[in-house]
Amino acid sequence: WGSPARSRPRQQGFVTRTNTCGELRSAHVGQEVTLYGWIQYQRQGLFLVLRDFQGLTQIIIPQDEAHAHVKKLLSNAPVESVVRVTGIVSPRPPGQENPKMPTGDIEVKAETAEVLNFCKKLPFEIKDFIKKSEALRMQYRYLDLRSSQLQYNLRLRSQIVMRMREYLCNLHGFVDVETPTLFKRTPGGAKEFLVPSREVGKFYSLPQSPQQFKQLLMVGGLDRYFQVARCYRDEGSRPDRQPEFTQIDIEMSFVDQAGIQRLIEGLLQYSWPEERGSITTPFPSMTYEEALADYGTDKPDTRFGMKIVDIGDFLRGLDIQFVQKALSYPHGSVKAICIPQGVVSDALHTEVMEIICRPDGSLKSLLTKFLGEKQQSELIQALNMQVDDVVLLAAGEHKQVCSALGSLRLESADLLEAAGLVLRDPSAFHFLWVVDFPLFLPKEENPAELESAHHPFTAPHPSDTSLLYSDPTKVRSQHYDLVLNGNEIGGGSIRIHNAEQQRFVLEKVLKEDSEVLSHLLEALEFGAPPHGGIALGLDRLISLIVDAPSIRDVIAFPKSFRGRDLMGNAPDYVTPEELEPYHIQVSWPLEEKEFLASSCLHPCPTEQPWCRSNSSE
Amino acid sequence: WGSPARSRPRQQGFVTRTNTCGELRSAHVGQEVTLYGWIQYQRQGLFLVLRDFQGLTQIIIPQDEAHAHVKKLLSNAPVESVVRVTGIVSPRPPGQENPKMPTGDIEVKAETAEVLNFCKKLPFEIKDFIKKSEALRMQYRYLDLRSSQLQYNLRLRSQIVMRMREYLCNLHGFVDVETPTLFKRTPGGAKEFLVPSREVGKFYSLPQSPQQFKQLLMVGGLDRYFQVARCYRDEGSRPDRQPEFTQIDIEMSFVDQAGIQRLIEGLLQYSWPEERGSITTPFPSMTYEEALADYGTDKPDTRFGMKIVDIGDFLRGLDIQFVQKALSYPHGSVKAICIPQGVVSDALHTEVMEIICRPDGSLKSLLTKFLGEKQQSELIQALNMQVDDVVLLAAGEHKQVCSALGSLRLESADLLEAAGLVLRDPSAFHFLWVVDFPLFLPKEENPAELESAHHPFTAPHPSDTSLLYSDPTKVRSQHYDLVLNGNEIGGGSIRIHNAEQQRFVLEKVLKEDSEVLSHLLEALEFGAPPHGGIALGLDRLISLIVDAPSIRDVIAFPKSFRGRDLMGNAPDYVTPEELEPYHIQVSWPLEEKEFLASSCLHPCPTEQPWCRSNSSE
C-alpha cells in the first residue's frame, strides 16, 4: 500500500490458534504452535499440508507408538477435512527446504491433533477449479471460495474499499450515508426490479443508483456524501452483468468538474494496491468528439495506438464514387486505421475496404487505380504504413464510420495478440477522462425526439447554457466518464441545481411528466447548493485490478448470466398463500401451467403449478 | 475518540471555499476568506448569519456605496438561500463577542457575494423543526436534514461505523464481503419481501439477514467476515421498525462464545465516541433464567434496581388460597417487586396485589391479616421496604409472574421519573450479555411442537448436547444477546457445523422440510469449520448513543411506521405494462377497484385502477 506504514492485522485474537498457516519461518523454530486449517494433501501417513486463508504449512505426522492416535487421525481424515494441529516448529532436513513456499524452511511436528469436521468426496479438486465448468463451480461456490485466486480477489477488494473509505471519510470529511433501496419507480426506469407492498396495487422499486437521494442530501446540507452503494438493474440475461452490483457513490456541494476529477484521482492513487505498481495523476482527458474521432468509441483503450485517421481530404479530389457519396453527406467522412503486420479479421464489414502495403512498399487495393504515385506516398505517410501493414478504410456518416473502425481496431488488437504480438501490457493501467458529452441524444425509435445522454439531472456545459433554449441538440454537458483500459469504470456530472432549468429540461426538452419528480423539483426551490458527483463501478474496477476475466470473479456469491443463484436455486417458486399479503397473483401462461403440473416428480401435498421443480442452467 | 490521535479531515479540498462556517477564530483575523453556506438569519441589511454543516459565522453586510451591489444581494436573499461570501475576518467590536458561539469572537466583513440559489418560503422553520408534525418533516426531509441534530446524528453514525471498520478490518483481519440481497425464501420466512423475476412464477426474496451467506463464507475458508449489511423485514405497520435496516454482521471460524464476546466488547470500546464517556469491559453477563427471574425479561434494564424477589417461601406455610394455588402449579411461584415512594400505575394487573408500607412502618394489604408480626418484619426485610414503599406481589406460573412484574417494574420506573425521581442516569450505558437461552421453545399455536428460540443454525450448549436427542426442551443454546439499557442491540451464536446434527435439528426436532436448505446442509459435509458470529442492530445502537427517541432520527431517509416514504411517495402504483415482464397481476378487491375508478380526479389517459392517487398518512 502506497501510504504511511500500516501494521498487519492480528489474525490471532479471540481464537486459540497461535499462528496462521502462512506465517511460520525459521525464526519460529522450537516454538509450540497451534494451527487450524484444511488438509490440502496427505501422503502415506507421513506428512500433510495444512492450508488456511494465509498459506500452507507442512505437518509431520508422528510415527512413534505414543502418538499412534494422532497418526491414525491425520492419516485417515480425507482431503479438505478441517483439523487442529498442535506441534513444534522444526527446521526441514537439509536439502528438503522448499524455496517456492513462504513457510518452506520449516515443518511442524504434530504432537496433538483433532479432526473438527470431515469432508466427503469433493465434486472437483479445489486447486484445479479453473478447468471445471463455471456452473459446477457456482453450485459449490463455498468450495471455489477456498481457491487462492478467489481468496485473493475478495481480500484485495475488502482492502481497497477500506482504503477508499479512509481517504473519503478520514482525510476529506465525506459522510457515509445509507440511502433507501425500497423506493419508487423513476420515470423511464424500465430496468428496475419491483417489490410488491402490502398496500394493494402499490409497489416499491429497487433503484439503479442512489441518484435522487444523493442530490437530496446535498439540498439537506450534508456537503460531502459517499456510500458503497448496492444498486439493482434488471436487464434479463446479459453476459457479465449482475442484477445487483456495487458502486462507490459520491456527491459534493460547491464543486466543479475539475474538483471531482482531482478527488477521484486522489482516491484511486490512495487506494491503489502497491503490488499493482503506482498510478500517475492527473489522468489524461479527452473530449467525447476526440474519443469518437480517434478511437471510434466513448471509452477508448489508450494502451495502444492504431488510431483512426481522417483521409477525406486526400480522397476528396478523386473520382471514386463511394468516397464522393460519403463526403456529400452532412456528416460524411472517410476514415482509416492502419493495422501492423497484416492481421485482419475475416468477418470484415462489407463497407470497409482493405489497402495492403506490399513488401516492395506499393499499395494493393481496389483503390490504387484511382491514386497517383504522389497520392499513394502521401497516404502511406499520413497513415504511417509499413511493409505488410493493412489499412482498413470506411466511408459514410461520421459517427457510423468511426464506430465501425473503432470496433475493428479492438478486434484487430485481439487478433494481433492472439498471433503473439504484445500490444497491451497486461500490467499497464491507462486511466482517461472523457468529457464534453452531448447533453441530449435523438431517441433511437424516433430521432425527432430527444432523450438524456446520461440522466435528466446533468447540468449543461457553462458555455452552452443559452443553447439549451435555442438548439438543445448542440448543448454539451458537464458529464464526465472515467475510462480504464477501454472500460468505463465510472461516470458523473455536475447537476442542475436551478429548479426552473430542471423543469425546462424535463418538460420542454424531454417532454416527460415532471410530476413523478415533484419532490426533487421542489427540493431545488428550497436553497439547493450547486453540486456534482460521480459513481465508480466497484465490481468492474476490482476485476480490472486483479485482471479477472469476469466481474463474477470478484463477487463472493454472483448470479449466473441468467440472474440465477445456482447454489441456493434462486429465484424460486412460492405458494399462492405467500403472495396473498401482497395482493398479487402469477399470470401463468397456459402451457407452463400444464407443463409444471405434469412434470412434478415429487410427491406433492397439492398439485399446484408452483410446486418446486429444479431447473438447470 | 478514545484512540491514537486522528487528524481532522480536510473540508477544503477540491472546492474553492477557504474555510467552513464553523472554524474561524481570532487567529484568522485579517485573512481574506471565502465561505459557502445558507442564510440562517438576516437583520435589516446590516448583518447575516451564514450556516454550513460545521457551524455559524456572522457576516457584516457592507453599507458603503462601492458595495451597494453586495448589500442589495445579501439583504434581499430570503432565509435559507445559498450564498458565497468573500471577505475579511475581523474581530467583533468589544463587548459584542458571543461566547456561546465557537466563532463568536470574529465576524466577516463581506467584500463580494453571490447568491447561488434562492429559497422559496419554507413550510417550517428549520431551527424549530421539533415542534412540527413528523409527517411534515418527513415530507420535507431534505430541510429537516439541515437541522443541527440530524447533521450530528448522521455524521456521528458515519464516524462510529468507520471506527468499527478500522477495528475489524485493519486491526483484526476481518474481510468485508458483500453478500446478495436477491436470494430465495428461507423456510418460515414470512416477513421476507418478494421480488418478482422474469421467470414466470419465480421470485427472489430480500433476506432478513445474511445468515446463510456468512456461514457459507466460513465453509469457504474466509476465516473472518464482516459486513455493514442492509437487511429487510416486512412486518406491516409497526412503530419504530423500518422495512430496511442495517446490521453490523460478523462471523468467525474456530471461535467460541467468549471469543465473540471479547471481540464485540473491543469493537464497541474502540468505536465509542469520546463525547459519550468511556465504557468498561468485559460487560457483565447473566443467564436467560437469571434475567427472567430477576427482571422478568430477557433484556433487563440494569441501570436501576427494583429487582423481582421470590417470596414463595415466606408465604408457603400460610393459609392464603391464591398463594397455595399458585405454588401447587408445576412452575408456580409467588414474587414481588418493591417500588420506592409509592408511585404505582393505575392500570394494575388484576392478578397483582399491593402491599403498602405505612409511615409507622406497618404494612397495609389484604394480605396482612394472614401474616404474624414476625412474618411481616421478615417480609419487610426481604424486600428491603422503606416507609411509603409499595410492594407489588404476583402469584402464578413462574414465567407469567416474572413477565408481569418485569413490565410493572418498567412502568413504575417511568412513573417515578415522571414524578421527578432520577432512576436512570441518561448518560449511563449499561451493557449486558444474556446467555444460556433455551435452544427450542414450544410453538405458541401448538405447544406440543417445538420451534427454534432464535434460528435453526444455533448450536446446543456443549454440556447439553446429549439432551438434544433425549429431551430437546431442556437444551440450552450457545446463543448470546447483547443488551444496552434494556434494549436488545445484538444477538448471535455459535453455529452447528456438523451436518448430521443440523439435519437432526431440522428434520427430527423442528419437523421442517430440509430440502430448501439442502445447499447449506451439503456445505456442512464438505469440511465446514466450527464457527460463530453475531449481528448488531446499528440503527438502534446509534439511536441509544445519541439518545434519540426513534431510529428514524439516525436514518437519513426513513420510512413512516406504515412503511411509506412520505417525501417521494413510495410505494406507488405501477401500470399493468410494467408488471407484464414479471408475469404478475394485482388482485384488486372489488371495492378498491370501484373506489379508485370513481375517485380519480385527474384527467386520466385510461380509466385504470392503477392511476396515481395520492394517499396521505
CSV table of C-alpha atoms in Angstrom, one decimal, chain B residues 337-590:
chain,number,residue,atom,x,y,z
B,337,ILE,CA,-41.1,-6.0,43.5
B,338,CYS,CA,-40.7,-3.1,45.8
B,339,ILE,CA,-41.3,0.3,44.4
B,340,PRO,CA,-40.0,3.2,46.4
B,341,GLN,CA,-42.2,6.1,47.3
B,342,GLY,CA,-45.5,4.6,46.5
B,343,VAL,CA,-45.9,5.6,42.9
B,344,VAL,CA,-48.0,2.8,41.3
B,345,SER,CA,-49.7,2.5,37.9
B,346,ASP,CA,-53.4,2.9,38.0
B,347,ALA,CA,-53.8,0.2,35.4
B,348,LEU,CA,-52.7,-2.5,37.8
B,349,HIS,CA,-52.9,-6.1,36.6
B,350,THR,CA,-55.8,-7.7,38.3
B,351,GLU,CA,-53.6,-10.6,39.4
B,352,VAL,CA,-51.2,-8.3,41.2
B,353,MET,CA,-51.7,-7.4,44.9
B,354,GLU,CA,-50.4,-4.3,46.6
B,355,ILE,CA,-48.7,-4.1,50.0
B,356,ILE,CA,-48.0,-0.6,51.2
B,357,CYS,CA,-45.6,0.3,54.0
B,358,ARG,CA,-47.3,2.9,56.2
B,359,PRO,CA,-45.4,5.8,57.7
B,360,ASP,CA,-45.4,3.9,61.0
B,361,GLY,CA,-43.6,1.0,59.3
B,362,SER,CA,-46.6,-1.3,59.4
B,363,LEU,CA,-48.0,-2.9,56.3
B,364,LYS,CA,-51.3,-2.2,54.7
B,365,SER,CA,-52.6,-5.0,52.5
B,366,LEU,CA,-55.3,-7.6,52.1
B,367,LEU,CA,-52.5,-10.0,52.9
B,368,THR,CA,-51.6,-8.7,56.4
B,369,LYS,CA,-54.4,-10.5,58.2
B,370,PHE,CA,-52.6,-13.7,57.2
B,371,LEU,CA,-49.2,-12.6,58.5
B,372,GLY,CA,-47.9,-12.6,62.0
B,373,GLU,CA,-45.7,-9.7,63.2
B,374,LYS,CA,-42.6,-11.7,62.8
B,375,GLN,CA,-43.6,-12.6,59.2
B,376,GLN,CA,-44.4,-9.0,58.4
B,377,SER,CA,-41.0,-7.8,59.6
B,378,GLU,CA,-39.2,-10.7,57.7
B,379,LEU,CA,-41.1,-9.7,54.6
B,380,ILE,CA,-40.1,-6.0,55.1
B,381,GLN,CA,-36.5,-7.1,55.4
B,382,ALA,CA,-36.5,-9.5,52.4
B,383,LEU,CA,-38.0,-6.8,50.2
B,384,ASN,CA,-35.9,-4.0,51.8
B,385,MET,CA,-39.1,-2.0,52.2
B,386,GLN,CA,-38.9,1.6,53.4
B,387,VAL,CA,-41.7,3.9,54.7
B,388,ASP,CA,-44.1,4.8,51.8
B,389,ASP,CA,-42.8,2.0,49.5
B,390,VAL,CA,-45.3,-0.1,47.7
B,391,VAL,CA,-44.7,-3.8,47.0
B,392,LEU,CA,-46.5,-5.4,44.1
B,393,LEU,CA,-47.0,-9.2,44.5
B,394,ALA,CA,-48.0,-11.7,41.9
B,395,ALA,CA,-48.7,-15.4,42.1
B,396,GLY,CA,-49.0,-18.0,39.3
B,397,GLU,CA,-46.9,-19.7,36.7
B,398,HIS,CA,-43.3,-18.7,37.0
B,399,LYS,CA,-42.7,-17.2,33.6
B,400,GLN,CA,-46.0,-15.3,33.6
B,401,VAL,CA,-45.5,-13.9,37.1
B,402,CYS,CA,-42.0,-12.7,36.2
B,403,SER,CA,-43.1,-11.1,32.9
B,404,ALA,CA,-45.9,-9.3,34.6
B,405,LEU,CA,-43.7,-8.0,37.3
B,406,GLY,CA,-41.0,-7.1,34.8
B,407,SER,CA,-43.5,-4.9,32.8
B,408,LEU,CA,-44.7,-3.3,36.1
B,409,ARG,CA,-41.1,-2.6,37.0
B,410,LEU,CA,-40.5,-0.6,33.8
B,411,GLU,CA,-43.9,1.1,34.0
B,412,SER,CA,-43.2,2.1,37.6
B,413,ALA,CA,-39.8,3.4,36.7
B,414,ASP,CA,-41.4,5.7,34.0
B,415,LEU,CA,-43.9,6.9,36.6
B,416,LEU,CA,-41.2,7.6,39.2
B,417,GLU,CA,-39.2,9.5,36.7
B,418,ALA,CA,-42.2,11.4,35.5
B,419,ALA,CA,-42.7,12.3,39.2
B,420,GLY,CA,-39.2,13.7,39.3
B,421,LEU,CA,-37.0,10.9,40.7
B,422,VAL,CA,-33.9,10.1,38.7
B,423,LEU,CA,-33.7,6.4,38.4
B,424,ARG,CA,-31.8,6.0,35.2
B,425,ASP,CA,-28.9,8.3,34.5
B,426,PRO,CA,-29.4,9.5,30.9
B,427,SER,CA,-25.7,9.5,30.3
B,428,ALA,CA,-25.1,5.9,31.6
B,429,PHE,CA,-24.6,3.0,29.3
B,430,HIS,CA,-25.2,-0.4,30.9
B,431,PHE,CA,-24.2,-3.2,28.6
B,432,LEU,CA,-25.1,-6.8,29.5
B,433,TRP,CA,-24.7,-10.2,27.9
B,434,VAL,CA,-27.6,-12.5,28.3
B,435,VAL,CA,-26.6,-16.2,27.7
B,436,ASP,CA,-27.8,-19.8,28.0
B,437,PHE,CA,-31.1,-19.3,26.2
B,438,PRO,CA,-33.2,-22.3,25.6
B,439,LEU,CA,-32.5,-23.7,22.2
B,440,PHE,CA,-36.1,-24.5,21.4
B,441,LEU,CA,-39.5,-23.1,22.6
B,442,PRO,CA,-42.9,-24.6,22.4
B,443,LYS,CA,-44.9,-23.2,19.4
B,444,GLU,CA,-47.5,-20.7,20.6
B,445,GLU,CA,-50.2,-22.1,18.4
B,446,ASN,CA,-49.3,-25.7,19.3
B,447,PRO,CA,-47.2,-26.2,22.4
B,448,ALA,CA,-46.6,-29.8,21.6
B,449,GLU,CA,-44.4,-28.8,18.7
B,450,LEU,CA,-41.1,-27.0,19.0
B,451,GLU,CA,-39.6,-24.1,17.2
B,452,SER,CA,-36.1,-22.5,17.4
B,453,ALA,CA,-35.8,-19.9,20.0
B,454,HIS,CA,-33.6,-17.9,17.6
B,455,HIS,CA,-32.8,-19.8,14.4
B,456,PRO,CA,-32.2,-23.4,13.4
B,457,PHE,CA,-28.5,-23.0,12.9
B,458,THR,CA,-27.8,-22.2,16.6
B,459,ALA,CA,-25.5,-24.8,18.3
B,460,PRO,CA,-26.6,-26.5,21.5
B,461,HIS,CA,-24.7,-25.7,24.7
B,462,PRO,CA,-21.7,-28.2,24.9
B,463,SER,CA,-23.0,-29.6,28.2
B,464,ASP,CA,-26.5,-30.2,26.8
B,465,THR,CA,-25.6,-31.9,23.5
B,466,SER,CA,-26.8,-35.3,24.6
B,467,LEU,CA,-30.2,-33.9,25.7
B,468,LEU,CA,-30.8,-32.9,22.1
B,469,TYR,CA,-31.6,-36.5,21.4
B,470,SER,CA,-33.5,-37.2,24.6
B,471,ASP,CA,-35.2,-34.1,25.8
B,472,PRO,CA,-34.7,-31.2,23.4
B,473,THR,CA,-36.9,-28.8,25.5
B,474,LYS,CA,-34.2,-28.9,28.2
B,475,VAL,CA,-31.3,-28.0,25.8
B,476,ARG,CA,-29.7,-24.6,26.4
B,477,SER,CA,-28.2,-23.0,23.3
B,478,GLN,CA,-24.9,-21.2,22.6
B,479,HIS,CA,-26.9,-18.1,21.7
B,480,TYR,CA,-26.0,-14.7,23.3
B,481,ASP,CA,-27.8,-11.4,23.3
B,482,LEU,CA,-26.2,-8.1,23.8
B,483,VAL,CA,-28.4,-5.7,25.8
B,484,LEU,CA,-27.9,-2.0,26.3
B,485,ASN,CA,-30.0,-0.1,28.8
B,486,GLY,CA,-32.8,-2.6,28.4
B,487,ASN,CA,-32.7,-2.7,24.6
B,488,GLU,CA,-31.5,-5.7,22.6
B,489,ILE,CA,-28.8,-4.3,20.4
B,490,GLY,CA,-27.3,-7.6,19.1
B,491,GLY,CA,-27.5,-11.3,19.1
B,492,GLY,CA,-25.5,-14.2,17.8
B,493,SER,CA,-24.5,-17.7,18.4
B,494,ILE,CA,-22.0,-20.5,17.8
B,495,ARG,CA,-23.5,-22.4,14.9
B,496,ILE,CA,-23.9,-26.0,14.2
B,497,HIS,CA,-21.1,-27.2,12.0
B,498,ASN,CA,-21.9,-30.8,11.9
B,499,ALA,CA,-24.2,-31.8,9.0
B,500,GLU,CA,-25.8,-34.7,10.9
B,501,GLN,CA,-26.6,-32.6,13.9
B,502,GLN,CA,-28.0,-29.9,11.7
B,503,ARG,CA,-30.2,-32.4,9.8
B,504,PHE,CA,-31.4,-33.9,13.1
B,505,VAL,CA,-32.5,-30.4,14.4
B,506,LEU,CA,-34.2,-29.5,11.1
B,507,GLU,CA,-36.0,-32.8,10.5
B,508,LYS,CA,-36.5,-34.5,13.8
B,509,VAL,CA,-36.8,-31.6,16.3
B,510,LEU,CA,-38.3,-28.9,14.1
B,511,LYS,CA,-40.1,-31.2,11.6
B,512,GLU,CA,-39.1,-28.9,8.8
B,513,ASP,CA,-38.5,-29.7,5.2
B,514,SER,CA,-34.7,-29.6,5.0
B,515,GLU,CA,-34.8,-29.7,1.2
B,516,VAL,CA,-34.9,-25.9,1.0
B,517,LEU,CA,-31.7,-25.8,3.0
B,518,SER,CA,-30.0,-28.6,1.1
B,519,HIS,CA,-27.2,-26.3,-0.1
B,520,LEU,CA,-26.3,-25.4,3.5
B,521,LEU,CA,-26.6,-29.0,4.7
B,522,GLU,CA,-24.4,-30.1,1.9
B,523,ALA,CA,-21.8,-27.4,2.6
B,524,LEU,CA,-21.5,-28.6,6.2
B,525,GLU,CA,-20.5,-32.0,4.8
B,526,PHE,CA,-17.5,-30.6,2.8
B,527,GLY,CA,-15.2,-29.7,5.7
B,528,ALA,CA,-17.1,-26.8,7.4
B,529,PRO,CA,-15.0,-25.3,10.2
B,530,PRO,CA,-16.5,-24.7,13.7
B,531,HIS,CA,-17.8,-21.1,13.5
B,532,GLY,CA,-19.9,-18.5,15.2
B,533,GLY,CA,-20.9,-14.9,14.9
B,534,ILE,CA,-23.1,-12.0,15.9
B,535,ALA,CA,-25.1,-9.1,14.4
B,536,LEU,CA,-25.5,-5.7,16.0
B,537,GLY,CA,-28.5,-3.6,15.2
B,538,LEU,CA,-26.8,-0.5,14.0
B,539,ASP,CA,-29.8,1.8,13.9
B,540,ARG,CA,-30.9,1.0,17.4
B,541,LEU,CA,-27.3,1.2,18.7
B,542,ILE,CA,-26.7,4.7,17.2
B,543,SER,CA,-30.1,5.9,18.4
B,544,LEU,CA,-29.2,4.9,22.0
B,545,ILE,CA,-25.8,6.6,21.7
B,546,VAL,CA,-27.3,9.9,20.6
B,547,ASP,CA,-30.3,9.5,22.9
B,548,ALA,CA,-32.8,9.8,20.1
B,549,PRO,CA,-36.4,8.8,20.7
B,550,SER,CA,-36.7,6.8,17.5
B,551,ILE,CA,-34.4,5.0,15.0
B,552,ARG,CA,-35.9,7.4,12.4
B,553,ASP,CA,-33.7,10.1,13.9
B,554,VAL,CA,-30.5,8.3,12.9
B,555,ILE,CA,-31.6,7.3,9.3
B,556,ALA,CA,-31.3,9.8,6.5
B,557,PHE,CA,-34.5,8.8,4.7
B,558,PRO,CA,-36.6,6.7,7.0
B,559,LYS,CA,-40.0,5.2,6.1
B,560,SER,CA,-43.1,6.1,8.2
B,561,PHE,CA,-44.4,3.4,10.6
B,562,ARG,CA,-46.6,2.3,7.7
B,563,GLY,CA,-43.6,1.7,5.5
B,564,ARG,CA,-44.1,4.7,3.3
B,565,ASP,CA,-41.6,7.2,2.0
B,566,LEU,CA,-43.6,10.5,2.5
B,567,MET,CA,-41.1,12.6,0.5
B,568,GLY,CA,-41.1,10.6,-2.7
B,569,ASN,CA,-44.5,8.9,-2.2
B,570,ALA,CA,-43.3,5.2,-2.2
B,571,PRO,CA,-44.7,2.6,-2.6
B,572,ASP,CA,-46.7,3.7,-5.6
B,573,TYR,CA,-49.0,2.3,-8.3
B,574,VAL,CA,-47.4,0.9,-11.5
B,575,THR,CA,-49.0,0.2,-14.9
B,576,PRO,CA,-50.1,-3.3,-15.9
B,577,GLU,CA,-47.5,-3.0,-18.7
B,578,GLU,CA,-44.8,-2.6,-16.1
B,579,LEU,CA,-45.9,-5.8,-14.4
B,580,GLU,CA,-46.0,-7.8,-17.6
B,581,PRO,CA,-42.3,-8.8,-17.8
B,582,TYR,CA,-42.7,-10.3,-14.3
B,583,HIS,CA,-45.8,-12.3,-15.1
B,584,ILE,CA,-47.8,-11.0,-12.2
B,585,GLN,CA,-51.0,-9.1,-11.9
B,586,VAL,CA,-52.6,-7.2,-9.0
B,587,SER,CA,-55.5,-9.0,-7.3
B,588,TRP,CA,-57.8,-5.9,-6.8
B,589,PRO,CA,-60.5,-6.3,-4.3
B,590,LEU,CA,-63.8,-5.4,-5.9
